[in-house]
Structure formats: C-alpha cells, structure tokens
C-alpha positions as YAML, in Angstrom:
chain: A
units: angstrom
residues:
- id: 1
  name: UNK
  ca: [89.54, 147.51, -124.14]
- id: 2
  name: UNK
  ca: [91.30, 145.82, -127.24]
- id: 3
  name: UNK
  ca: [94.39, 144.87, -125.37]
- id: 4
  name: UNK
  ca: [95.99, 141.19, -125.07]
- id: 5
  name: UNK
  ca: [95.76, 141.05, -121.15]
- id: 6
  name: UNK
  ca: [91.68, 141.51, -121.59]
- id: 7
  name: UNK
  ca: [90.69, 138.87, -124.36]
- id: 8
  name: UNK
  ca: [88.99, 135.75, -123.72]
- id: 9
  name: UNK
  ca: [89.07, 132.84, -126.65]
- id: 10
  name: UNK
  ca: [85.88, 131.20, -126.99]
- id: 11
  name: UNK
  ca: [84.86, 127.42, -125.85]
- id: 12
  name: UNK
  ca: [86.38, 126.11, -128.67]
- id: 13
  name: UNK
  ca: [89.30, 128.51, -128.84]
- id: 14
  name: UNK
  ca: [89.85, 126.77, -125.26]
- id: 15
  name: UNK
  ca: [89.97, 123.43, -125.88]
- id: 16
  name: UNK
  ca: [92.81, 124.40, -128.95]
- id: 17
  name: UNK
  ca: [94.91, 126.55, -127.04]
- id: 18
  name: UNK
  ca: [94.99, 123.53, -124.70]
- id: 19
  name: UNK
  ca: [95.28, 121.06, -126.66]
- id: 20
  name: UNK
  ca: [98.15, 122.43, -128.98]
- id: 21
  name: UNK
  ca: [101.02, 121.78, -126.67]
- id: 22
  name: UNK
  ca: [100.14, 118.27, -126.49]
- id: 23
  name: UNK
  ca: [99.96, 117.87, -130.22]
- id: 24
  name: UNK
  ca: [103.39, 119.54, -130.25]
- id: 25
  name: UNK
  ca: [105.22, 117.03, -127.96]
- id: 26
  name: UNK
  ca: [103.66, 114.42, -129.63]
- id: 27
  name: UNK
  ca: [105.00, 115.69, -133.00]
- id: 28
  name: UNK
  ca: [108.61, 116.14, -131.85]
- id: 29
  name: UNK
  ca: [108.71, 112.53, -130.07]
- id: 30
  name: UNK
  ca: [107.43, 111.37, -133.57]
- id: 31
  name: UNK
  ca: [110.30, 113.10, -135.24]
- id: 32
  name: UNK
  ca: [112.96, 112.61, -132.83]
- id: 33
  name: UNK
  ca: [111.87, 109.03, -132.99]
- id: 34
  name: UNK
  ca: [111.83, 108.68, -136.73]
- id: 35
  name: UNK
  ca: [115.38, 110.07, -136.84]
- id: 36
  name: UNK
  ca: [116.86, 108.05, -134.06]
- id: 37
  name: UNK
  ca: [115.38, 104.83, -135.32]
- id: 38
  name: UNK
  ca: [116.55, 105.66, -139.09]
- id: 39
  name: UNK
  ca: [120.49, 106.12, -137.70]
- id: 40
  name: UNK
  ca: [119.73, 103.11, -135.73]
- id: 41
  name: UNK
  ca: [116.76, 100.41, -136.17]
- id: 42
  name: UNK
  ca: [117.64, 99.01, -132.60]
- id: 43
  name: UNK
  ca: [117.81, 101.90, -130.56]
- id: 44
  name: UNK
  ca: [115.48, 101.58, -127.67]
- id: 45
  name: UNK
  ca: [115.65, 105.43, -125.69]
- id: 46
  name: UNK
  ca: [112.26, 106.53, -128.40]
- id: 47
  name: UNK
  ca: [110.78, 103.54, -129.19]
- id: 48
  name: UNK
  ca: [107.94, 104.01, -132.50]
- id: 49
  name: UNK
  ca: [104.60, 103.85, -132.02]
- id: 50
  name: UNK
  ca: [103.71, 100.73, -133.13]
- id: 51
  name: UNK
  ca: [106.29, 99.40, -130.84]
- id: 52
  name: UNK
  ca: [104.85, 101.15, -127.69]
- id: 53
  name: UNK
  ca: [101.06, 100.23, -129.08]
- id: 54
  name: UNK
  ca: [102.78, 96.44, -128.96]
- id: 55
  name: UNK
  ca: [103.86, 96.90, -125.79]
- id: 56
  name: UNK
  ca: [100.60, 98.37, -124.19]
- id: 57
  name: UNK
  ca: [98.35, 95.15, -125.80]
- id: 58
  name: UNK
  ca: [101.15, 92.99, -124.19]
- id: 59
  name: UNK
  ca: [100.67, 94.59, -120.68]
- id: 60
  name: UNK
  ca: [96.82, 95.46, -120.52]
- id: 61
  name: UNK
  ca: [95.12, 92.86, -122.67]
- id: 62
  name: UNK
  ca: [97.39, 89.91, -122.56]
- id: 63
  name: UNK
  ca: [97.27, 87.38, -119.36]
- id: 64
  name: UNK
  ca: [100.88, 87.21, -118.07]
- id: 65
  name: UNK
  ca: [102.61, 83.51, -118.68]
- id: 66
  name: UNK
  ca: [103.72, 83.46, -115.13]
- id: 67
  name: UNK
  ca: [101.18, 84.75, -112.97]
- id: 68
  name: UNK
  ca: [97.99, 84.72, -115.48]
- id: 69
  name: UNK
  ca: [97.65, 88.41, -114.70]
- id: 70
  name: UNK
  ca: [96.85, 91.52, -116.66]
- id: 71
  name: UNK
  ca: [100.32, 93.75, -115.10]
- id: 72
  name: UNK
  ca: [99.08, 96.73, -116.37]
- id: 73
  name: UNK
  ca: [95.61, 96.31, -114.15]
- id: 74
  name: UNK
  ca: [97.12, 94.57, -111.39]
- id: 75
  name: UNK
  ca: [99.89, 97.40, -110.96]
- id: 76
  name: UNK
  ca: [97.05, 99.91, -111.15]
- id: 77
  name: UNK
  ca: [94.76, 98.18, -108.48]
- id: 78
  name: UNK
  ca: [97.71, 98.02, -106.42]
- id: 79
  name: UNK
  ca: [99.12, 101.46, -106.75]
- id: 80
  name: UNK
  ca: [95.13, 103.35, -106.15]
- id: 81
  name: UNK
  ca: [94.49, 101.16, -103.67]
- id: 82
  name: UNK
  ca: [97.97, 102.27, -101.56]
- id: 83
  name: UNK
  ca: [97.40, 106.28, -103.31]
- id: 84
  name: UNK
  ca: [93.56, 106.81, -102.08]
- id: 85
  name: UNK
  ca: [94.34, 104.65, -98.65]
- id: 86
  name: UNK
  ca: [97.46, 107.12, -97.90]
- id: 87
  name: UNK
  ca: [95.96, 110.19, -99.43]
- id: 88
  name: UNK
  ca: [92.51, 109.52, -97.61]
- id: 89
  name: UNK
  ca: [93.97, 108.86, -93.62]
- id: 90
  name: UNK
  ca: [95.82, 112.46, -94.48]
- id: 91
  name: UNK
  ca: [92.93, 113.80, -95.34]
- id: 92
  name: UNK
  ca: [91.19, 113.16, -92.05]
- id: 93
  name: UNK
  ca: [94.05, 113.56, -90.02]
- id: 94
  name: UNK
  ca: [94.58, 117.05, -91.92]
- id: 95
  name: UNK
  ca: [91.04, 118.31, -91.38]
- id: 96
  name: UNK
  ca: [90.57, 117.20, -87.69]
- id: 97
  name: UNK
  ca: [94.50, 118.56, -86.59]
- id: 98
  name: UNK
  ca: [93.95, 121.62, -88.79]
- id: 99
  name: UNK
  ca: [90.24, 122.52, -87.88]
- id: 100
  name: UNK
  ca: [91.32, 122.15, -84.26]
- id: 101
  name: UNK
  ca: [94.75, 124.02, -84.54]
- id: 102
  name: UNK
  ca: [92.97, 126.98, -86.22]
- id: 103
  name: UNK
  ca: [90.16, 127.05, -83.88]
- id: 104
  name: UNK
  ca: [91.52, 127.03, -80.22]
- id: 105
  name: UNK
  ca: [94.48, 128.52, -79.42]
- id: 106
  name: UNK
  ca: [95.57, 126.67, -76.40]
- id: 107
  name: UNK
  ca: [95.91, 123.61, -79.38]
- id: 108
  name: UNK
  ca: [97.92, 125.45, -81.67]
- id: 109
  name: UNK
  ca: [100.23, 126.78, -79.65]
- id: 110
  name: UNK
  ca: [101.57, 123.08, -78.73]
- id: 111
  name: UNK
  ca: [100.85, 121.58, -81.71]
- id: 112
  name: UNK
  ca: [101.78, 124.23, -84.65]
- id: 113
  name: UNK
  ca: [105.33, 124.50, -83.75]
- id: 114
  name: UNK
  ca: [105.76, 120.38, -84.40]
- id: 115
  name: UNK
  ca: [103.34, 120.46, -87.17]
- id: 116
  name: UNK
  ca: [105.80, 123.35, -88.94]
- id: 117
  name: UNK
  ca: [108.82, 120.81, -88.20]
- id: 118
  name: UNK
  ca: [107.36, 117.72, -89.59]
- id: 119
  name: UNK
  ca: [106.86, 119.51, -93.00]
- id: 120
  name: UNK
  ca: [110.20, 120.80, -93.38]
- id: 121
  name: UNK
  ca: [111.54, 117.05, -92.93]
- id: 122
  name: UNK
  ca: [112.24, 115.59, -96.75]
- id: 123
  name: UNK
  ca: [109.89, 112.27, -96.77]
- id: 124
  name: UNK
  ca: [112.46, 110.68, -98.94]
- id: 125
  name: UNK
  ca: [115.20, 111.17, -96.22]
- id: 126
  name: UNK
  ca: [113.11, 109.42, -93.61]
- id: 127
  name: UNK
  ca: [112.21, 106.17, -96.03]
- id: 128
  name: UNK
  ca: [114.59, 103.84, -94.56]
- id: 129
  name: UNK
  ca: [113.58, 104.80, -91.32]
- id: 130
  name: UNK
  ca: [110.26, 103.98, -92.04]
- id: 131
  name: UNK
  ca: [111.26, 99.88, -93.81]
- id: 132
  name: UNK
  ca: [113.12, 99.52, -90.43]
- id: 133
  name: UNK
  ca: [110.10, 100.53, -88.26]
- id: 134
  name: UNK
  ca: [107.02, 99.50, -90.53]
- id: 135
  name: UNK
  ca: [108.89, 96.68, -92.53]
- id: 136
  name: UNK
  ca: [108.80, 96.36, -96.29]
- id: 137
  name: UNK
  ca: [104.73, 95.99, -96.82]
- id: 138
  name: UNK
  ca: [102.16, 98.00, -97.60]
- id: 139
  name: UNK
  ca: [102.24, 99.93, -94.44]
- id: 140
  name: UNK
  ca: [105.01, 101.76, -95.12]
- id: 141
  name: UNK
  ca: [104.70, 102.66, -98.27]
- id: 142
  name: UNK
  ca: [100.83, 104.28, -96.88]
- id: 143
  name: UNK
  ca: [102.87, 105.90, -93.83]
- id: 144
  name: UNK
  ca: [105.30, 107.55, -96.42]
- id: 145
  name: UNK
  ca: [102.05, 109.43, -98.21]
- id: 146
  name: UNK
  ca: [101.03, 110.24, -94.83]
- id: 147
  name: UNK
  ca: [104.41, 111.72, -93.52]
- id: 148
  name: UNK
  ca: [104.85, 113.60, -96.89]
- id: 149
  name: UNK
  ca: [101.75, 115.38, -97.12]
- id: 150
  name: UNK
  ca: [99.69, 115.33, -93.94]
- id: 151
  name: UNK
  ca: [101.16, 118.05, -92.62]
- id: 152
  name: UNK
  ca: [100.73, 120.45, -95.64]
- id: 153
  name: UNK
  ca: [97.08, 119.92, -95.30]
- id: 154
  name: UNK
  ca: [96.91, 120.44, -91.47]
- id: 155
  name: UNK
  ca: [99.17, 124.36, -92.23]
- id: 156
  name: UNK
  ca: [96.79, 125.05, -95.02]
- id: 157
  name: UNK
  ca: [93.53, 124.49, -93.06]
- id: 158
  name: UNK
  ca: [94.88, 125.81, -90.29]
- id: 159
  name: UNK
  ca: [95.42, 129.16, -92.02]
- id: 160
  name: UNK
  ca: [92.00, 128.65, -93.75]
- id: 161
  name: UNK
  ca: [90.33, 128.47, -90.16]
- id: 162
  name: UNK
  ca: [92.08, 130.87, -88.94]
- id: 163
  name: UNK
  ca: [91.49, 133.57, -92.48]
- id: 164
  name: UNK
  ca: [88.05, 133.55, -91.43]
- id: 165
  name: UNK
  ca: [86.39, 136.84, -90.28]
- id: 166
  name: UNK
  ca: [86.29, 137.43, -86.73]
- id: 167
  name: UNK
  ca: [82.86, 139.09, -86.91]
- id: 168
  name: UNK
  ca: [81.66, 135.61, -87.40]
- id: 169
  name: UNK
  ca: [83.28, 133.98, -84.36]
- id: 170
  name: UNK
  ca: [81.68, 136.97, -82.22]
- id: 171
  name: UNK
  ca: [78.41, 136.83, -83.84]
- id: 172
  name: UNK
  ca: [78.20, 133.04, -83.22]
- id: 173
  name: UNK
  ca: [79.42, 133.50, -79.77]
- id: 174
  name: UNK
  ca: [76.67, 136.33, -79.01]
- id: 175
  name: UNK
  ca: [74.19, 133.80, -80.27]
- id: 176
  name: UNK
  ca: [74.76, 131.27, -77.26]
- id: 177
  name: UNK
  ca: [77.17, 129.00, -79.70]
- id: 178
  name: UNK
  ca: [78.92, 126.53, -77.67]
- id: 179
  name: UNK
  ca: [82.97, 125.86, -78.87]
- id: 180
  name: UNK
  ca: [82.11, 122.51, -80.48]
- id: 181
  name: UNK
  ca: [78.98, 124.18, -81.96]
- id: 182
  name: UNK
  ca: [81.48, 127.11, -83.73]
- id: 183
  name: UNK
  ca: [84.25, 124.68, -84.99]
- id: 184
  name: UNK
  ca: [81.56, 122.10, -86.77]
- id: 185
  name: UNK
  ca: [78.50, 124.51, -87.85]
- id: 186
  name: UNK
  ca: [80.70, 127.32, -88.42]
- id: 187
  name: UNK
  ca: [83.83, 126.76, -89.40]
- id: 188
  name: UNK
  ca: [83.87, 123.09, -90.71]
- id: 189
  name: UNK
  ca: [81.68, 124.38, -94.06]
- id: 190
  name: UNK
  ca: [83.61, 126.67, -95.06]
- id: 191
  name: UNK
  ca: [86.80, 124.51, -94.40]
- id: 192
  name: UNK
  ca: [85.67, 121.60, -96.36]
- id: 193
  name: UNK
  ca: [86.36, 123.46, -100.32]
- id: 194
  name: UNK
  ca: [89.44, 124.38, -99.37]
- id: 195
  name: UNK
  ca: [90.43, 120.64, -98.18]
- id: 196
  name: UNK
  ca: [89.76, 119.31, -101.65]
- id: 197
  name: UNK
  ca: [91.83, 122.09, -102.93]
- id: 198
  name: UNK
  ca: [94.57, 121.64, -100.69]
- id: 199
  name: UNK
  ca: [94.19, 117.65, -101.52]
- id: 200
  name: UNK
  ca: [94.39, 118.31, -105.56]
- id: 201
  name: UNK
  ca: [97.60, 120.49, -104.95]
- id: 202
  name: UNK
  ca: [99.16, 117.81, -103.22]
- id: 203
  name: UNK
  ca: [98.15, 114.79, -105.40]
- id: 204
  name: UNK
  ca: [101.34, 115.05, -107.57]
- id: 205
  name: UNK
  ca: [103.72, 114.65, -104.23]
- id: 206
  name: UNK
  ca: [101.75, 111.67, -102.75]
- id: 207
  name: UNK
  ca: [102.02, 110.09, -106.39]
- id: 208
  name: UNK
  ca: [105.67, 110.45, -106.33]
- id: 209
  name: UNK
  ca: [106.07, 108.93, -102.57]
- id: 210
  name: UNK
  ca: [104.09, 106.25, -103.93]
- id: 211
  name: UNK
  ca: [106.35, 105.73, -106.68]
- id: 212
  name: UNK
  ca: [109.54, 105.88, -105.01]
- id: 213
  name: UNK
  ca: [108.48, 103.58, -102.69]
- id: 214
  name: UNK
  ca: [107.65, 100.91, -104.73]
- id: 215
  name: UNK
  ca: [110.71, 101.54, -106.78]
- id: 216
  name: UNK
  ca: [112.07, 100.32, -103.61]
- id: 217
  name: UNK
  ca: [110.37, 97.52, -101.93]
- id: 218
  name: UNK
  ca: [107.63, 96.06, -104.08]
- id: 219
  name: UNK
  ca: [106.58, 93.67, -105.93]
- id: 220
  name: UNK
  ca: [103.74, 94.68, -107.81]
- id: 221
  name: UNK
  ca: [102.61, 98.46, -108.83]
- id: 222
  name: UNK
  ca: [103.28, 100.94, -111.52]
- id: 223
  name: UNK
  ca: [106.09, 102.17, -109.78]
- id: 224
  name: UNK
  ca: [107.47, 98.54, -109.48]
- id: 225
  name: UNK
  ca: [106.96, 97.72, -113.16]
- id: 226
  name: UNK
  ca: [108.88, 100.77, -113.97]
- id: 227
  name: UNK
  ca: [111.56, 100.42, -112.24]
- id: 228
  name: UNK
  ca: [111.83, 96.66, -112.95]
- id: 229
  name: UNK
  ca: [112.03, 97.21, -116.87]
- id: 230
  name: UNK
  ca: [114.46, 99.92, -116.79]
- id: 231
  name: UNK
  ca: [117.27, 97.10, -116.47]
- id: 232
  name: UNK
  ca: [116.47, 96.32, -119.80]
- id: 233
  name: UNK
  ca: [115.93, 99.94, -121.29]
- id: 234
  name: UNK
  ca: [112.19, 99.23, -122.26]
- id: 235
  name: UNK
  ca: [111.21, 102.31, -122.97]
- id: 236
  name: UNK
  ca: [107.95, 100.87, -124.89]
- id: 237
  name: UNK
  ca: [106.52, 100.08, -121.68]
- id: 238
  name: UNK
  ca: [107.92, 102.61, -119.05]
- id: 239
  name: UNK
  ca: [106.87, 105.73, -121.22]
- id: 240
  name: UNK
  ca: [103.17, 104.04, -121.23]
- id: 241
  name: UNK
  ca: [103.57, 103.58, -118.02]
- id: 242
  name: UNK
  ca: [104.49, 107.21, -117.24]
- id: 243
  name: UNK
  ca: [101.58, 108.37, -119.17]
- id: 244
  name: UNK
  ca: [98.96, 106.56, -117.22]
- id: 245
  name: UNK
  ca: [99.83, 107.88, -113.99]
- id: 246
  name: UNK
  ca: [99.54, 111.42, -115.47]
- id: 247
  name: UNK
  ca: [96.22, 110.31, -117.05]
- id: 248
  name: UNK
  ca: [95.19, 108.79, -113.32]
- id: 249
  name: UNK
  ca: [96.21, 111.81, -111.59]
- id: 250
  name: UNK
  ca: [94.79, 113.80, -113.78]
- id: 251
  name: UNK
  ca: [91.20, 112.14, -113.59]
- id: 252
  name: UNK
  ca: [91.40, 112.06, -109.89]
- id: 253
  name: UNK
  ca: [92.01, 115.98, -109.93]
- id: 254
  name: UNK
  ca: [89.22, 116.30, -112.03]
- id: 255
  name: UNK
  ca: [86.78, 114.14, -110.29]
- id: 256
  name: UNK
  ca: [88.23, 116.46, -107.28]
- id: 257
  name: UNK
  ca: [87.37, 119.39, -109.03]
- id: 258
  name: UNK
  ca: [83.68, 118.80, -109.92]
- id: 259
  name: UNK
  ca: [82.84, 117.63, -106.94]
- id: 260
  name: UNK
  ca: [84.50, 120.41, -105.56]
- id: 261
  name: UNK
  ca: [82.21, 122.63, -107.53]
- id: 262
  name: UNK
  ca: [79.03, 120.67, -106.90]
- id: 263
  name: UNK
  ca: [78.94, 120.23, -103.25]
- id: 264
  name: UNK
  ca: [80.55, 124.02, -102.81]
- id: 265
  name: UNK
  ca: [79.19, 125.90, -105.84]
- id: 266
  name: UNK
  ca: [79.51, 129.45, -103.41]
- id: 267
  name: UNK
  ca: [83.10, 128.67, -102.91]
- id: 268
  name: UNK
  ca: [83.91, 129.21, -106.69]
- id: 269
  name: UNK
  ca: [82.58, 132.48, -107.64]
- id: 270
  name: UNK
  ca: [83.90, 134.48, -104.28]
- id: 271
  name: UNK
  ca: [86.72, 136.57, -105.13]
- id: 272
  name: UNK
  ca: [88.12, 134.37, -107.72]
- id: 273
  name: UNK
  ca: [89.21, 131.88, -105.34]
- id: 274
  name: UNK
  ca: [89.96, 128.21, -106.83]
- id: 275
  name: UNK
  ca: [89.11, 128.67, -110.60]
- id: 276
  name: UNK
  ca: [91.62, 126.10, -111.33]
...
C-alpha cells in the first residue's frame, strides 16, 4: 500500500538518507566556525579546518620531540589494547556465568540475585575503590571494563538461555543427553549470536570506562591525550581525537556485525531479530 510506514528507499537511497545528517553537522560546524573565527581570529572552542588538518599531521605523522613517538598511534595501541583485553575477559566471564545461570537452576538461584546487584552499582562510583585495591596501572583500568559491563552480558545471556523453548530441553533429555551435553550442544549455539549482540550494545559503555579512566591515571591513551590538552583549550586536537574513537568503535561494531552474520547467518532472518 502507498503509505509512508511501507516504503523502502533503494541501495543508493540508503547510503543518502544516511549519509545526510553527517553532511549536515559538518556544514553547521563549518559555519559556526567561519562566524566565530571572523568575530574573533583567536578563538579556539571551533577551530577551522585547516587548523584541525594541522593538528592531525602533527599527531599521526610527525615523531614527537620528546619521546620520538607518533601520539596519535601510540594512544591508540594503548587504548585497544586495554578496550579488547577488558571487553574480551567479560566476554568469557559473561558467556560461562550466563550459560550456566540460565541452564541449572540450583546456579541461578545463588548467583542471579548478586549478579542483579553488581549491575545496578555505577562503575564510576566504585573507581577509586578500584586505584586503592588494583593501583594506578593497567589493571585497573581493565577491571573497570569488567565491573561495568560483565554483568550486563551474564543478565542478557542468561535470559537468552533461559528464552529458549522447553520442547528442546525435553527432547534432548528424551534422547539420553547428559547436562553438560544440553548446555554445550544445545544451548551454547544458539547463545553465541546473541553474545556478539549483547557485546556491540555494550561497546559504547566499555569505551567510556576506558576513557574516564585514563582521564584519571594515565599516561598514555586517547583518553589521556584528551584530557591532557584540554588545559590549553586545543580543540584542534581533542575534536580529532573524539572522532577517532567514534570511527574505532564504529569499525569494531561492524567487524562485530559481519561476523555476526557469517558465522550465524540463521540467527538474522528469524523473526527479525538483530537487523541492526
């Protein structure tokens, strides 16, 4: 039927729709720059773009006088290297605790209950605790990714494991399937999509524990370098900056995504579930 809730655009009518908000904010921050910088040459809150284009040759290309490094690589090493450490130990943890809590009952009814209260607790309220007991290093800053998101993953796979039909836990059981034999043949397949789901939705939080942490105690990373310039207002390198970590979260979700879709193709077409 000819009505706005039923049409589609076409593949190219895709990529326009969204690319055009994009395009937008780009315009404005040209315009609101242009003004700003015509009232006064100096101001430093929407730097041009040859200034930030300065800026990003200066931090990614050029060998820094004091330590001979490339900041804008080293930060990035640094930062993945803490992101996939903390985001991959949560992952595990999440699928084991969450497999197991949905699975047998006489583990979930222990373990739910604390698993509901650790992911009510703000991460960010706990970070001091967590300098005091795991000092200012790396550890810390990989516990804080851990703390903040862990337990989101074990809930959702635990109501994953525990969505799926019960004709299939009595038809495995009728079949001679032992307990270990249900939970890794049965239910560990159909678990594993909805991990890497579960693991793009929460991307975005460990990111900003990540950040925040190195805001705090660091001395290298892209939330370091952030922080570090924004005593001297450098907006030419911390909006760069800012628009890197979207563009590496936003590869790392996609990477998620079609791997998502190649390893689980039957997990995408069933009832609509995880088109995004």
């Amino acid at each position: 039927m000819a009505r706005l809730i039923n049409r589609q655009p076409d593949r190219l009518g895709r990529w326009i729709l969204a690319l055009l908000p994009f395009v937008l904010l780009l315009v404005l921050y040209l315009l609101s720059s242009e003004a700003r910088l015509a009232v006064n040459p100096n101001d430093k809150l929407l730097p041009s773009f040859p200034t930030i284009f300065d800026a990003i040759v200066k931090m990614a290309f050029e060998p820094n006088r004091r330590t001979g490094e490339y900041l804008l690589w080293a930060d990035t090493l640094s930062s993945l290297r803490l992101l996939l450490l903390g985001v991959g130990i949560s992952a595990l943890m999440g699928l084991t605790v969450g497999l197991l809590n949905g699975g047998i009952p006489l583990i979930r009814i222990p373990c739910s209950p604390v698993v509901t209260a650790l992911s009510l607790i703000p991460p960010m309220a706990i970070l001091p605790i967590l300098f005091i007991v795991f000092g200012l290093g790396d550890l810390a800053k990989v516990m804080l990714i851990v703390i903040g998101i862990c337990p989101i993953l074990i809930r959702d796979l635990q109501l994953k494991t525990l969505s799926l039909p019960e004709e299939q836990l009595i038809k495995a059981q009728t079949l001679g399937a032992s307990t270990s034999q249900i939970l890794l043949r049965m239910m560990l397949p159909q678990v594993l999509p909805r991990l890497i789901e579960a693991i793009r939705l929460t991307l975005g939080s460990a990111w900003l524990f990540l950040i925040a942490a190195e805001a705090i105690a660091a001395t290298e990373g892209l939330g370091y370098r952030i922080f570090l310039v924004r005593r001297y207002l450098d907006m030419s390198i911390i909006l760069p900056y800012v628009v890197w970590i979207t563009l590496l979260a936003f590869a790392m979700d996609w990477i998620l995504k079609v791997t998502s879709r190649k390893a689980f193709p039957w997990y995408f077409g069933r009832n609509g579930e995880a088109q995004g």
